[in-house]
Amino acid sequence: MKPREIRPEVYWVGAIDWDRRLFDALIPLPDGTSYNSYLIRGSEKTALIDTVDPTMEEVLINHLNQLGVEGIDYVVANHAEQDHSGTIPQVLEKCPQAKVIVTPRCKGMLIDLLLIPEERFITVNDKETISLGDRTLEFIHAPWVHWPETMLTYLKEDKILFPCDFFGSHLATTDLYVTDEGQVYEAAKRYYAEIMMPFRTNIQKNLEKIKDYAIDIIAPSHGSMYDKPEFILKAYHSWAFDEPKNIVVLPYVSMHGSTCEMVEYLVGALAQMGVTVKQFDLTVTDLGKLAMALVDAATIVIGTPTVLAGPHPSVVYAAFLANALRPNLKFASIIGSYGWGGKAVEQLIGMLPNLKIELLTPVLSKGFPKEEDFKALETLASTIAQKHKEHGFA
Ligand code: FEO
């Protein structure tokens, strides 16, 4: 592949990772991903914005060679995570005069993670600028999108914002700019849910911080660029600021059918009352889909059988993730079954300290659910519907 020109002397020089299926040994990547790196040749200085995952080092170096780049003056590291910083050492080796531009916090992290010598860094303050001659880079500190050291880089004359992970999507594509908005919306929402949602209040602050910048292009470091920035700005605004919707997320496991029977009854009752339900069998579900559903949901109901006196281990994993992702949930309940006893409810509730939720009365069935259990599920459904209505969740 060749470098792609975005503006005169501004190039995409990244790498597309079509076949990667797991990120951080944790996050599913159904559509692969890309590591976008950008080269800006000013009249006096040349800057590289972020690099690529170390597995793609050759692709980046090949792109730079094709452009005949002899010397890079600045490597801007917006973020220390290795999928963007991991090839900085190779670029520094190729360009002995190059300096790495970072926030003070990022400098320490890159020394720790990549053993880059201290003298190779220039640290920049919030809103500081560096001239490339006829072009100017402004560095906007934007902590916690999604690590503490992150910043955004703004190319003033061309009105291009390089926000690294912020606004990104794990999507392998040859489309330089978004063409299929539906596909990108889903990929960007998945990315927000898995990576950015735990830092929602910081996302809000950083959205506020950039609102007065004139932006023609948002060029993130994963997925396509946005030549209509309003599309992704509006989506982020809604995910980060909006109240939850009239939605219940229902992750569950059933071993012998009792919990599944209860799940199906509750889902039917909620649907009848006009509440949208998103049901996930945790033995087969893509956890990214569950994370996405949590972005908008007002309520989580967790379904579990009892295993060795506690919840099923797959349910424990899902509860741990839901707690870590800190969605804007308002209500929670637990349904499930047991054979002779156990503490599934207490253990699960104890796993959700990050969520500011009201617990609605759990429904536990001894063995296969009976009439009184279905009545209790009916009551739970009507309580949820009523609570959503009272709060105006539509
Ligand atoms: Fe794409 Fe936080 O790295």
XYZ file of C-alpha atoms and ligand atoms in Angstrom:
397
model
C 0.000 0.000 0.000
C 1.090 3.585 -0.650
C 0.869 6.601 1.659
C -2.439 8.465 1.159
C -2.402 12.240 0.711
C -4.941 14.114 2.857
C -3.830 17.656 2.096
C -0.712 18.894 0.260
C 2.233 17.496 2.279
C -0.062 15.859 4.842
C -0.193 12.070 4.502
C -1.761 9.013 6.111
C 1.142 6.603 6.625
C -0.497 4.051 8.920
C -1.168 0.325 8.802
C -4.358 -1.714 8.389
C -4.576 -4.833 10.567
C -7.267 -6.842 8.759
C -6.921 -10.062 10.731
C -6.415 -8.988 14.340
C -9.260 -10.396 16.419
C -8.309 -9.473 19.984
C -6.983 -6.309 21.581
C -5.267 -6.150 24.985
C -5.843 -9.935 25.094
C -9.383 -8.913 26.072
C -11.400 -6.908 23.553
C -12.936 -8.664 20.521
C -12.165 -7.028 17.164
C -14.781 -8.434 14.771
C -13.724 -6.002 12.027
C -9.952 -5.853 12.635
C -8.438 -2.419 13.228
C -5.981 0.120 11.899
C -3.153 2.126 13.457
C -3.219 5.495 11.770
C -0.033 7.493 11.662
C 0.205 10.843 9.859
C 3.143 12.691 8.338
C 3.150 16.488 8.014
C 5.895 18.142 5.962
C 6.100 21.811 6.839
C 8.325 24.265 4.978
C 10.995 23.918 7.701
C 10.228 20.890 9.850
C 8.612 17.487 9.425
C 6.409 15.863 12.064
C 5.025 12.359 12.441
C 1.823 12.100 14.453
C 1.780 8.800 16.384
C 3.286 5.585 15.029
C 1.868 2.060 14.645
C 1.652 -1.192 16.557
C 5.102 -2.842 16.726
C 3.792 -5.775 14.639
C 3.338 -3.301 11.749
C 6.699 -1.542 12.008
C 7.723 -2.499 8.466
C 4.556 -0.981 6.986
C 5.239 2.408 8.584
C 8.919 2.438 7.686
C 8.028 1.437 4.103
C 5.551 4.329 3.888
C 8.168 6.773 5.133
C 10.707 5.414 2.636
C 8.212 5.768 -0.237
C 7.777 9.428 0.641
C 11.546 9.814 0.664
C 11.482 10.945 4.268
C 15.071 11.309 5.322
C 14.645 13.275 8.451
C 11.734 13.562 10.832
C 12.177 16.402 13.281
C 9.301 15.615 15.610
C 7.438 12.444 16.533
C 4.265 13.518 18.308
C 3.150 10.864 20.806
C -0.432 11.745 21.691
C -0.732 8.571 23.767
C 1.749 6.130 25.312
C -0.128 2.892 24.595
C 2.007 0.643 22.435
C -0.402 0.311 19.493
C 0.537 3.953 18.741
C 3.888 4.409 20.454
C 5.383 0.971 19.889
C 7.311 1.880 16.743
C 8.741 5.171 18.079
C 12.094 3.520 18.946
C 12.498 2.337 15.329
C 11.635 5.797 13.965
C 14.137 7.380 16.369
C 16.774 4.948 15.189
C 16.062 5.886 11.567
C 16.011 9.611 12.364
C 18.736 10.308 14.965
C 17.862 14.008 15.189
C 14.147 13.437 15.878
C 12.591 14.491 19.184
C 9.462 13.001 20.726
C 6.812 15.571 21.650
C 4.754 14.546 24.670
C 2.889 15.695 27.744
C 5.089 15.552 30.871
C 3.174 12.483 32.060
C 3.582 10.722 28.722
C 7.347 11.228 28.851
C 7.642 9.182 32.042
C 5.390 6.478 30.645
C 7.362 6.150 27.401
C 10.617 5.913 29.361
C 9.018 3.129 31.436
C 7.338 1.275 28.572
C 9.787 1.669 25.696
C 13.058 2.613 27.418
C 13.395 5.749 25.260
C 16.291 7.905 26.548
C 15.255 11.038 28.426
C 17.169 13.403 26.094
C 14.973 12.431 23.133
C 11.882 14.174 24.555
C 10.353 17.643 24.324
C 7.472 18.104 26.772
C 4.694 20.515 25.904
C 2.178 22.359 28.048
C -1.538 22.544 27.352
C -2.245 24.715 24.258
C 1.485 25.089 23.497
C 2.383 25.355 19.803
C 5.318 24.275 17.669
C 5.992 25.715 14.218
C 6.838 23.532 11.229
C 7.468 26.677 9.136
C 4.303 27.288 7.169
C 2.271 25.083 9.506
C 1.615 25.049 13.231
C 0.861 22.229 15.638
C -1.107 22.995 18.789
C -1.112 20.444 21.602
C -4.302 20.150 23.632
C -3.954 18.238 26.874
C -6.880 15.830 27.145
C -6.244 13.517 30.089
C -8.048 10.208 30.464
C -9.028 9.466 26.888
C -8.323 6.795 28.038
C -4.989 6.931 29.897
C -3.854 9.809 32.147
C -1.207 11.171 29.753
C -3.257 11.717 26.599
C -3.279 14.819 24.402
C -4.734 15.841 21.045
C -2.815 17.578 18.262
C -4.407 20.293 16.145
C -2.941 21.310 12.787
C -4.084 24.909 12.746
C -3.770 25.973 9.108
C -5.538 22.859 7.800
C -8.034 22.603 10.695
C -7.244 18.924 11.240
C -7.582 17.415 14.713
C -5.463 14.322 15.479
C -7.082 12.920 18.634
C -5.452 9.440 18.706
C -7.915 7.015 20.406
C -10.596 9.679 21.029
C -13.356 9.267 18.352
C -11.614 6.135 17.002
C -13.127 2.870 15.848
C -11.627 -0.577 15.530
C -12.278 -1.010 11.836
C -9.957 -2.303 9.123
C -10.916 -0.436 5.967
C -9.385 1.140 2.885
C -11.848 4.028 3.207
C -9.730 7.020 4.164
C -12.914 8.863 5.162
C -16.162 7.473 6.541
C -18.401 6.217 3.745
C -20.766 3.835 5.549
C -21.981 5.875 8.519
C -24.053 2.995 9.932
C -21.058 0.670 10.071
C -18.786 3.323 11.562
C -21.408 4.382 14.113
C -21.561 0.807 15.413
C -17.760 0.384 15.462
C -17.231 3.775 17.139
C -19.933 3.045 19.727
C -18.329 -0.314 20.496
C -15.006 1.509 20.886
C -16.552 4.145 23.153
C -18.251 1.454 25.274
C -15.155 -0.665 25.743
C -12.488 2.017 26.035
C -13.947 5.444 26.822
C -17.127 4.840 28.873
C -15.287 4.327 32.192
C -14.037 7.931 31.801
C -17.354 9.501 30.846
C -16.909 12.641 32.932
C -13.446 13.230 31.431
C -14.907 12.646 27.977
C -17.509 15.328 28.744
C -14.786 17.794 29.809
C -12.673 17.077 26.734
C -15.666 17.457 24.407
C -16.272 20.854 25.999
C -12.604 21.746 25.622
C -12.567 21.276 21.837
C -15.974 22.727 21.068
C -14.656 26.112 19.932
C -11.995 24.755 17.583
C -12.758 25.002 13.878
C -12.347 21.409 12.692
C -12.593 20.317 9.056
C -11.221 16.806 9.586
C -10.942 14.556 12.617
C -8.121 12.099 11.980
C -8.132 9.460 14.736
C -5.536 6.739 15.129
C -8.005 3.865 14.603
C -10.529 3.568 11.754
C -11.552 6.038 9.059
C -11.139 9.807 9.264
C -14.168 12.070 9.591
C -14.474 14.738 6.910
C -17.891 15.538 8.395
C -16.814 15.826 12.044
C -20.358 16.642 13.231
C -21.285 12.987 12.725
C -18.906 11.675 15.403
C -19.047 14.758 17.644
C -22.822 14.427 17.859
C -22.594 10.685 18.541
C -20.025 11.189 21.325
C -22.052 14.008 22.795
C -25.079 11.763 22.988
C -23.188 8.771 24.488
C -21.426 10.915 27.085
C -24.168 13.372 28.089
C -27.583 11.841 27.422
C -29.810 10.293 30.088
C -30.280 6.512 29.777
C -33.063 5.157 27.583
C -36.024 2.891 28.272
C -33.789 -0.187 27.921
C -33.042 -3.224 30.073
C -29.840 -5.185 29.488
C -30.164 -8.798 30.529
C -26.952 -10.879 30.563
C -27.502 -14.419 31.852
C -26.362 -18.010 32.014
C -28.609 -21.035 32.431
C -27.283 -24.547 33.136
C -30.429 -26.687 33.184
C -33.101 -24.332 31.862
C -34.617 -22.825 35.044
C -32.888 -19.434 34.767
C -33.556 -19.383 31.021
C -37.289 -19.925 31.680
C -37.272 -16.938 34.048
C -35.329 -14.797 31.578
C -37.798 -15.544 28.802
C -40.761 -14.764 31.032
C -39.281 -11.458 32.210
C -38.289 -10.422 28.687
C -41.832 -11.133 27.472
C -43.388 -9.182 30.354
C -41.102 -6.173 29.806
C -41.734 -6.165 26.063
C -45.471 -6.236 26.769
C -45.019 -3.123 28.940
C -43.141 -1.248 26.216
C -39.629 -1.664 27.630
C -36.857 -2.576 25.181
C -34.780 -5.555 26.326
C -31.358 -6.653 25.111
C -30.781 -10.251 26.142
C -27.291 -11.864 26.136
C -26.526 -15.537 26.746
C -23.057 -15.148 28.235
C -21.888 -18.551 27.008
C -22.041 -17.371 23.394
C -22.236 -13.576 23.363
C -19.671 -11.111 22.051
C -18.869 -9.021 25.141
C -18.426 -5.949 22.919
C -22.139 -6.152 22.054
C -22.971 -6.285 25.755
C -20.734 -3.267 26.412
C -22.474 -1.332 23.617
C -25.898 -2.121 25.047
C -24.782 -0.765 28.431
C -24.121 2.694 26.916
C -27.838 3.497 26.698
C -29.508 1.167 29.204
C -31.265 2.379 32.335
C -31.447 -1.044 34.001
C -29.408 -4.227 34.199
C -30.984 -7.509 35.232
C -28.454 -10.290 35.723
C -29.616 -13.889 35.376
C -27.628 -16.639 37.085
C -27.935 -20.180 38.291
C -26.172 -21.100 41.544
C -22.786 -22.811 41.230
C -20.881 -23.883 44.346
C -23.033 -21.529 46.443
C -22.370 -18.478 44.238
C -23.098 -17.031 40.792
C -21.954 -18.790 37.623
C -18.305 -17.805 36.786
C -19.335 -16.384 33.381
C -21.834 -14.135 35.174
C -19.098 -13.072 37.602
C -16.967 -12.056 34.621
C -19.803 -10.048 33.063
C -20.577 -8.340 36.396
C -16.901 -7.459 36.818
C -16.852 -5.896 33.334
C -20.115 -3.996 33.864
C -18.705 -2.556 37.097
C -15.384 -1.634 35.458
C -17.039 0.032 32.433
C -19.129 2.294 34.737
C -22.182 2.673 32.498
C -24.858 5.215 33.412
C -27.239 2.558 34.784
C -29.852 3.591 37.344
C -31.433 0.279 38.404
C -30.340 -3.330 38.808
C -31.861 -6.646 39.761
C -30.913 -10.295 39.820
C -32.952 -13.297 38.814
C -32.042 -16.969 38.829
C -32.354 -20.325 40.442
C -30.772 -22.476 43.127
C -30.977 -26.084 44.260
C -30.499 -25.940 48.008
C -29.104 -22.485 48.932
C -26.305 -20.055 48.211
C -25.294 -16.415 48.173
C -25.425 -15.534 44.469
C -27.360 -12.277 45.023
C -25.129 -10.920 47.811
C -21.974 -11.800 45.906
C -23.138 -10.182 42.655
C -24.344 -6.990 44.318
C -21.007 -6.768 46.124
C -19.314 -6.772 42.732
C -21.010 -3.574 41.499
C -19.697 -0.816 43.822
C -18.938 1.584 40.941
C -22.527 1.682 39.765
C -24.860 4.209 41.348
C -27.877 1.931 41.131
C -31.056 1.273 43.040
C -31.470 -2.463 43.626
C -34.900 -3.767 42.668
C -36.139 -6.873 44.523
C -34.355 -9.958 43.132
C -36.311 -13.045 42.121
C -34.728 -16.390 43.005
C -36.470 -19.669 42.265
C -35.834 -22.939 44.116
C -35.497 -25.326 41.207
C -37.723 -24.784 38.184
C -39.789 -21.542 38.478
C -43.342 -21.886 39.770
C -46.410 -19.689 39.774
C -45.213 -17.461 42.616
C -41.878 -16.954 40.831
C -43.611 -15.847 37.619
C -45.764 -13.478 39.665
C -42.621 -12.002 41.201
C -41.126 -11.585 37.727
C -44.310 -9.828 36.586
C -43.963 -7.460 39.551
C -40.286 -6.847 38.734
C -41.198 -6.035 35.122
C -43.890 -3.569 36.149
C -41.572 -1.938 38.720
C -38.927 -1.439 36.017
C -41.458 -0.046 33.541
C -42.820 2.307 36.209
C -39.369 3.511 37.297
C -38.340 4.204 33.706
C -41.528 6.155 33.167
C -41.108 8.204 36.353
C -37.593 9.195 35.285
C -38.711 10.067 31.776
C -36.475 7.457 30.125
C -37.856 7.144 26.613
Fe -5.277 2.713 20.542
Fe -5.161 3.369 23.882
O -4.567 2.749 22.261
